[in-house]
Amino acid sequence: MSRRRSALAPRPAARVGRFIIVALALVISIGPVLYGVLLSLRPYSAIVRAPLDLFPSLDEIDLSAYTTAMLDESQGGFGLGRFVLNSLIVAFGTVVLSIVVSILGAYAAARLRYRGRGGVNAVILGVYLFPGIVLAVPLFVLLARAGLTGSLVGLFFVYVAITVPVSIYMMRNYFLALPESVEEAAIIDGASMPQMLRSVVLPIALPGIVATAIYVFMIAWNEYFYALLFLVQDRALWTAPLGISQLSDFNVPVTVLLAGSIAITVPVVVLFFFAQRYLVDGLTSGAEK
């Protein structure tokens, strides 16, 4: 007796169409990146001679573009390695402080009941929606009076100020989705508020916290406007976006530009690679019993 096909099972034509769409999406999204990686491995003279050759020969592979982009100016490079280190310091510091502050603020916004709660939440989101140029003048004045302009510390506080509102808004929505019965059970068992938050709420909310941390890191890593405003006078303190902007000059070989662009994406790729495991663990770690 023949087996009947499930009504939910995709038809063969649908499977083929889905495969074609996914393949096209991969080619469109990954193709330019892969082409850039291959070009960065070839000498500049070879690219000028044959720019459409996709795969370099083994004797043609040249990593000098990466060393030129990453080495300091005193060593004949463009100093991108130092700029990447500055970005890592500021971005990771921003993630740590922003997430710690946002966890407390988001939980309070999600669980505390007070008059004007909706208006406060709207203000939090509204601050993030302000264009960066609107906040630039007051932030610059505040940091100038504090003597923090032209320093990574001042840029760090700026990034925390612009990422805390969106972090609170994102994690607040996640805390609202958590069952209150789990927290009530922990309190009945004798857990204090800090113990309940640390041992019960945070493990369940781990996916939202990790996702928010990645988003905050991306903001701090890619931010250009405030870095230009506060650090333009001191080249030694430049971040990666400022450093990569100098490689867009016509006098810079395209191989160096591509090598620098690829190099500054490595920390983000590594972050997503390691965060994926924590996201999966967090999704399965919390359950109401």
PDB file of C-alpha atoms in Angstrom, residues 79-95 97 143 146-162 220-221 223-224 226-243:
ATOM      1  CA  GLY A  79      48.333  51.534  11.857  1.00  0.00           C
ATOM      2  CA  LEU A  80      45.064  49.626  11.564  1.00  0.00           C
ATOM      3  CA  GLY A  81      46.168  47.080  14.171  1.00  0.00           C
ATOM      4  CA  ARG A  82      46.354  49.765  16.850  1.00  0.00           C
ATOM      5  CA  PHE A  83      43.002  51.169  15.773  1.00  0.00           C
ATOM      6  CA  VAL A  84      41.402  47.721  16.027  1.00  0.00           C
ATOM      7  CA  LEU A  85      42.785  47.356  19.554  1.00  0.00           C
ATOM      8  CA  ASN A  86      41.298  50.720  20.524  1.00  0.00           C
ATOM      9  CA  SER A  87      37.926  49.643  19.153  1.00  0.00           C
ATOM     10  CA  LEU A  88      38.065  46.357  21.034  1.00  0.00           C
ATOM     11  CA  ILE A  89      38.781  48.123  24.319  1.00  0.00           C
ATOM     12  CA  VAL A  90      35.965  50.635  23.879  1.00  0.00           C
ATOM     13  CA  ALA A  91      33.456  48.113  22.481  1.00  0.00           C
ATOM     14  CA  PHE A  92      33.943  45.465  25.169  1.00  0.00           C
ATOM     15  CA  GLY A  93      33.897  48.077  27.915  1.00  0.00           C
ATOM     16  CA  THR A  94      30.677  49.482  26.491  1.00  0.00           C
ATOM     17  CA  VAL A  95      29.089  46.032  26.381  1.00  0.00           C
ATOM     18  CA  LEU A  97      28.737  48.496  31.548  1.00  0.00           C
ATOM     19  CA  LEU A 143      32.666  65.826  28.247  1.00  0.00           C
ATOM     20  CA  ALA A 146      34.719  66.943  32.535  1.00  0.00           C
ATOM     21  CA  GLY A 147      38.002  67.055  30.623  1.00  0.00           C
ATOM     22  CA  LEU A 148      37.295  63.805  28.768  1.00  0.00           C
ATOM     23  CA  THR A 149      37.327  64.981  25.172  1.00  0.00           C
ATOM     24  CA  GLY A 150      40.061  63.466  23.056  1.00  0.00           C
ATOM     25  CA  SER A 151      40.232  60.267  25.107  1.00  0.00           C
ATOM     26  CA  LEU A 152      38.964  56.708  24.838  1.00  0.00           C
ATOM     27  CA  VAL A 153      37.365  57.076  28.284  1.00  0.00           C
ATOM     28  CA  GLY A 154      35.184  59.914  27.044  1.00  0.00           C
ATOM     29  CA  LEU A 155      34.207  57.943  23.939  1.00  0.00           C
ATOM     30  CA  PHE A 156      33.405  54.976  26.174  1.00  0.00           C
ATOM     31  CA  PHE A 157      30.939  57.037  28.229  1.00  0.00           C
ATOM     32  CA  VAL A 158      29.368  58.377  25.032  1.00  0.00           C
ATOM     33  CA  TYR A 159      28.815  54.854  23.716  1.00  0.00           C
ATOM     34  CA  VAL A 160      27.298  53.756  27.025  1.00  0.00           C
ATOM     35  CA  ALA A 161      24.958  56.749  26.947  1.00  0.00           C
ATOM     36  CA  ILE A 162      23.724  55.973  23.425  1.00  0.00           C
ATOM     37  CA  ALA A 220      30.217  50.500  19.468  1.00  0.00           C
ATOM     38  CA  TRP A 221      32.350  48.695  16.879  1.00  0.00           C
ATOM     39  CA  GLU A 223      30.218  53.848  15.234  1.00  0.00           C
ATOM     40  CA  TYR A 224      31.987  56.566  13.256  1.00  0.00           C
ATOM     41  CA  TYR A 226      31.235  60.286  17.671  1.00  0.00           C
ATOM     42  CA  ALA A 227      34.666  58.730  17.180  1.00  0.00           C
ATOM     43  CA  LEU A 228      35.425  61.357  14.549  1.00  0.00           C
ATOM     44  CA  LEU A 229      34.086  64.145  16.760  1.00  0.00           C
ATOM     45  CA  PHE A 230      36.063  63.242  19.884  1.00  0.00           C
ATOM     46  CA  LEU A 231      39.222  61.587  18.553  1.00  0.00           C
ATOM     47  CA  VAL A 232      40.037  63.212  15.223  1.00  0.00           C
ATOM     48  CA  GLN A 233      42.857  65.306  16.711  1.00  0.00           C
ATOM     49  CA  ASP A 234      44.751  62.359  18.206  1.00  0.00           C
ATOM     50  CA  ARG A 235      45.551  59.720  15.609  1.00  0.00           C
ATOM     51  CA  ALA A 236      46.940  57.295  18.198  1.00  0.00           C
ATOM     52  CA  LEU A 237      43.439  56.960  19.730  1.00  0.00           C
ATOM     53  CA  TRP A 238      41.545  56.387  16.501  1.00  0.00           C
ATOM     54  CA  THR A 239      39.118  53.479  16.341  1.00  0.00           C
ATOM     55  CA  ALA A 240      38.751  50.975  13.516  1.00  0.00           C
ATOM     56  CA  PRO A 241      36.083  52.951  11.556  1.00  0.00           C
ATOM     57  CA  LEU A 242      38.328  56.017  11.558  1.00  0.00           C
ATOM     58  CA  GLY A 243      41.303  53.919  10.553  1.00  0.00           C
TER      59      GLY A 243
END
